[in-house]
Amino acid sequence: MLGHCRLLTSTLRSVSCFAYQGQHRKMYSSQNLTYSVWSKKIKSLKETPRKRFNTDSTLMMAPQVSSTSQRGELSTEPEEWRQPFHLPEPELDWDFLLNPENADMIYKNISNRKGIGDIYKVLNLSKELKKEQDESKKESLRQQLVSEALDIPNFSHPDTVIGDETQAKVVEIVGKMKELKFPPRNVSELAGRGLRMLRDENLTFSTGAKTYYLEDKLAKLERALVAYTIDRLLEKGFELVSVPDLLFPGVINSCGFKTNSGRSQVYQLHEKCLQGACLAGTAEMSLAGYFMNETLAMNELPKRMMAVSRCYRAEAAERAIEKGLYRVHHFTKVEMFGLTADEDGKESEQLLQEILSIEKELFSDLGLYFRILDMPTQELGAPAHRKYDIETWMYGKKMWGEISSCSNCTDYQARRLNIKYMSPSTGHLKHVHTVNGTACAVPRMITSILEQNQEKGRKLPLPQVLWPYMDGEKEFYADMKKSWFTFIKSLRQDA
Amino acid sequence: MTRHQICLMAVTATSLLPFKCLSTIGSTACRLLHANTRTTYSRFSFLNQLKRLARIQFAAHHNSAEKLTFEKQPASWLFVNNTFGGLYGSHVNLELDLENRLSADNIKQLELILRRRGLPADLSSLVDDFTKLRALERQRNGLVSERNEIAEKLKQMKAEHQDHEPGYQAAAHELLTKLTSIKERIKDLQMIWDLEEQVMVRSLKLPNDIHPTTTDEESTVLREVNNLKGSAKTMSHIEIGKKYNLIKFSNVGPKAYYLKGALAKTELALMTSLVRYFQKHKFYFISGPEFFRTNIMEGCGLEVHNPTEVLTILDNVVTQIEPMIHLAGISTATFVAYVAKCCIGDNYLPLNMFSCGRRYQNSHLPGLYGANQTTQVGIFSCLLQEDLDKQFGTNIELIWNFLAPLGFPIRLTQVKAADLQLAERRRVEIQIYAPSLQKYIPIGNVSDLSDFVSRRLMVRHNQNHPDYRFAPMLHMISGTGVNVTALLAVWMEHSNTDLDKFCFLPLPV
């Protein structure tokens, strides 16, 4: 986690007011002394109006004006839609980042994660920038410096195990594995060829690979799962928000998801379509965007939000075991998102544990057999400080499959999206911490429920907590009906 | 030459050659296979090998980071010219009924349809090209028959005569010379491909017929429940949304908005209510993807190269030229993608379906009425031609009976010819009065597509047909059951009779 801040140089013209929490802060604050000169400059910068550091397309978007508006109805459109989109300046902890004494520690953190980011390049660029006299070159160097610094990942939690996914620490196993006295079937066999409620074949021509249709009662189960989750989360004090699925790339990049890498997971529209907006891969992006440039009052924190959204992921990986409903391009998800203060450094960790316990409760009540993993450093991505995954045993695939995760991103996202609160202890603005968690990723929940509840006969019982949401339906029944259509595979040769 | 040998030769050759040569080799190999096996070449695994190699070659000759754009796309993915898409081939048999529509008897009628829709109505060049194409096709067919006859004769001669018999060699030589000449002439007729592409691409843009009830001048109001109220005091939903903290408008995305608190819950409640309503009326519930291949959008009569009409996703992984992906959400495409290239059993007709979720589109209306992202329920019926009118009426009544009891000023309007989309034969809209705009806006609609889409995407019926590829075409009715987002907006405006507080008008029991 890169949150420690104070400055920048006068050329950077960006102000940050980071104060890192807990152990790290104590450890780093003493090392920041060598930057006293820079700290002085901050004071003057605080009075300087902010200047955009970058105006490329990912950071700034012209307003979209409808044709009606152009005909004179501009005033009828919301004011916000007429404002061009500007990404706020990232308020990184430059004091900490540019202190050569911290370089080895930052390098080690990067190496322990996936090795993305180069602290030495950041330091070199910083030196070059200080020496450079030519204003135009300075600007170019400044942009490079910011870009490189943004690639530096968050710091890992001290308890996080170093290593790849095989090093994940099993925190808890919930439920009991069933001993099936028949060969277990996977979700495609159960719901597709058995119940005839899932179509995941012969769609390449029309919707492409890794797409699917849920039908009839399975489509209803999708809605039931969402409704069940929302009801539970409303009880827990989460606020429901309906979110946009189309976001400008800057918002997504600021959440720690790359939109411009060669094999990005993020779908993007053609530049001529809705200004080249991206399709959100999770409501976490939209909810983080909701608070962009917001300053919250202390009494609003912690803030618990949830959203039901469609998630779109490019998912280039092609592993045979992940075929079917496991790794798909589109799905419905209920996402939890929280903001906390950073007064004692423990607030976001507490919210993470709270979200984890909610997930555990939701899945336990569905009767699922699952395990909770404390994920190692290489599985954290760029933004997470700590991350838990929940995996269910998928009988058909004979593997543990991820159904949910929750992460504490500390101030990684808040620094990039300018989300702050007024700290009562210091009387100054501080960055909030963000925490997110998956409450219900529908396709994987369906897979888990169907594969774990399968029986030898044609019946497939549903979890009792879902009965009210299924209008009293307690089980699925495969009536071995004939498919109502036949796919025409070959063409006529006379054409 | 066996099929295996052809595959092997093609795959080996393509791995050694630059991308430009691939198309030719692919086309040749495909045609060889096509002739040898009488089976669609797209089914063979060797084609996948070719595709893979083409992808590698393509990536090597282009910057892999470069993203494919409209400009690199063929004119159509429903009709693929062999010279362009030999590697990939066509995926559908088009049956556009051109013999009938472009015939001398019907051409005036078709031109009238174009004029009524406000489209360019001069079809003379298309008719000329079509006539020329048919003549060339006849010529080619004649030559092919002649070639087959000669080949058969040669075969017979070889079986009946010995090489040393007097006169045999001279006769055989004469036939062989003739055969070579015919083959050359057939080869010369390959220009037929380009002409065929010109004709087919233009023909794909011909609109559906117009239903006799559709007028030219003004849209017709078929029914109206006029209970306008409270329009003088009403604020717009934008003001209400902000004042009562129900909507947050934002610029984090194109026309982005967040529904909050009671409004977000009402949106979900309405969706649940609509799902129950359509299930109660025996509509089959499906939930599918929001993006579709170019084939499907073209089959729905949409102009895929027009970014205002169709939203296109950049594909930053695939580096070969193949159909694009388009974002649409709940729309006709949702259902058409499901039934494309399917033969549906007669026992299951009429097949009524619905789906609910996000819809993504451009719109010129202000506020939530014209948001790029809305929540909608889409409905769709596949049926026989004789049931079309009855089901069309049923679907309209179904939507009307859900919306009318809400108590807002509502009307049923049949849109005029110039407002019809290419695939539509007629469209009826269920409109509700929006006080802030002081006009009616469509909340639901029902469109009669007849067999327009089926002819493009091979949607057929009768599972007992000996060959599904020749089974009769299905007819379709599509529509928006309810645009939930727009409904919420008018609901807010009609509920706001007291400017000091806001509460939703209660849902009717």
PDB file of C-alpha atoms in Angstrom, chain B residues 20 24 82 89 92 104 120 129 133 160 188 193 228 247 250 271 278 305 330 449 477 483 491:
ATOM      1  CA  LYS B  20      -1.902 -12.006 -47.930  1.00  0.00           C
ATOM      2  CA  THR B  24      -6.346 -17.427 -51.638  1.00  0.00           C
ATOM      3  CA  ASN B  82     -15.433 -15.910 -51.119  1.00  0.00           C
ATOM      4  CA  GLY B  89     -17.051 -18.888 -45.071  1.00  0.00           C
ATOM      5  CA  VAL B  92     -26.164 -18.826 -43.076  1.00  0.00           C
ATOM      6  CA  ALA B 104     -41.269  -6.671 -62.774  1.00  0.00           C
ATOM      7  CA  PRO B 120     -33.705   6.184 -51.592  1.00  0.00           C
ATOM      8  CA  ASP B 129     -27.343  -6.300 -61.548  1.00  0.00           C
ATOM      9  CA  LEU B 133     -26.368 -12.133 -61.979  1.00  0.00           C
ATOM     10  CA  GLU B 160     -16.408 -49.391 -72.904  1.00  0.00           C
ATOM     11  CA  ASP B 188     -13.735 -16.892 -66.108  1.00  0.00           C
ATOM     12  CA  TRP B 193     -18.762 -13.599 -56.897  1.00  0.00           C
ATOM     13  CA  LEU B 228     -53.824  14.319 -17.357  1.00  0.00           C
ATOM     14  CA  ILE B 247     -30.744  10.018  -8.135  1.00  0.00           C
ATOM     15  CA  SER B 250     -22.545  11.723 -12.733  1.00  0.00           C
ATOM     16  CA  MET B 271     -38.710  -5.963 -12.218  1.00  0.00           C
ATOM     17  CA  PHE B 278     -45.106 -12.368 -17.837  1.00  0.00           C
ATOM     18  CA  HIS B 305     -21.183   0.453 -39.127  1.00  0.00           C
ATOM     19  CA  ILE B 330     -32.319  -6.539 -23.784  1.00  0.00           C
ATOM     20  CA  LEU B 449     -41.113  -8.387 -38.004  1.00  0.00           C
ATOM     21  CA  ILE B 477     -43.067 -10.299 -33.066  1.00  0.00           C
ATOM     22  CA  ASN B 483     -38.881   0.416 -20.137  1.00  0.00           C
ATOM     23  CA  TRP B 491     -43.843   7.885 -12.161  1.00  0.00           C
TER      24      TRP B 491
END
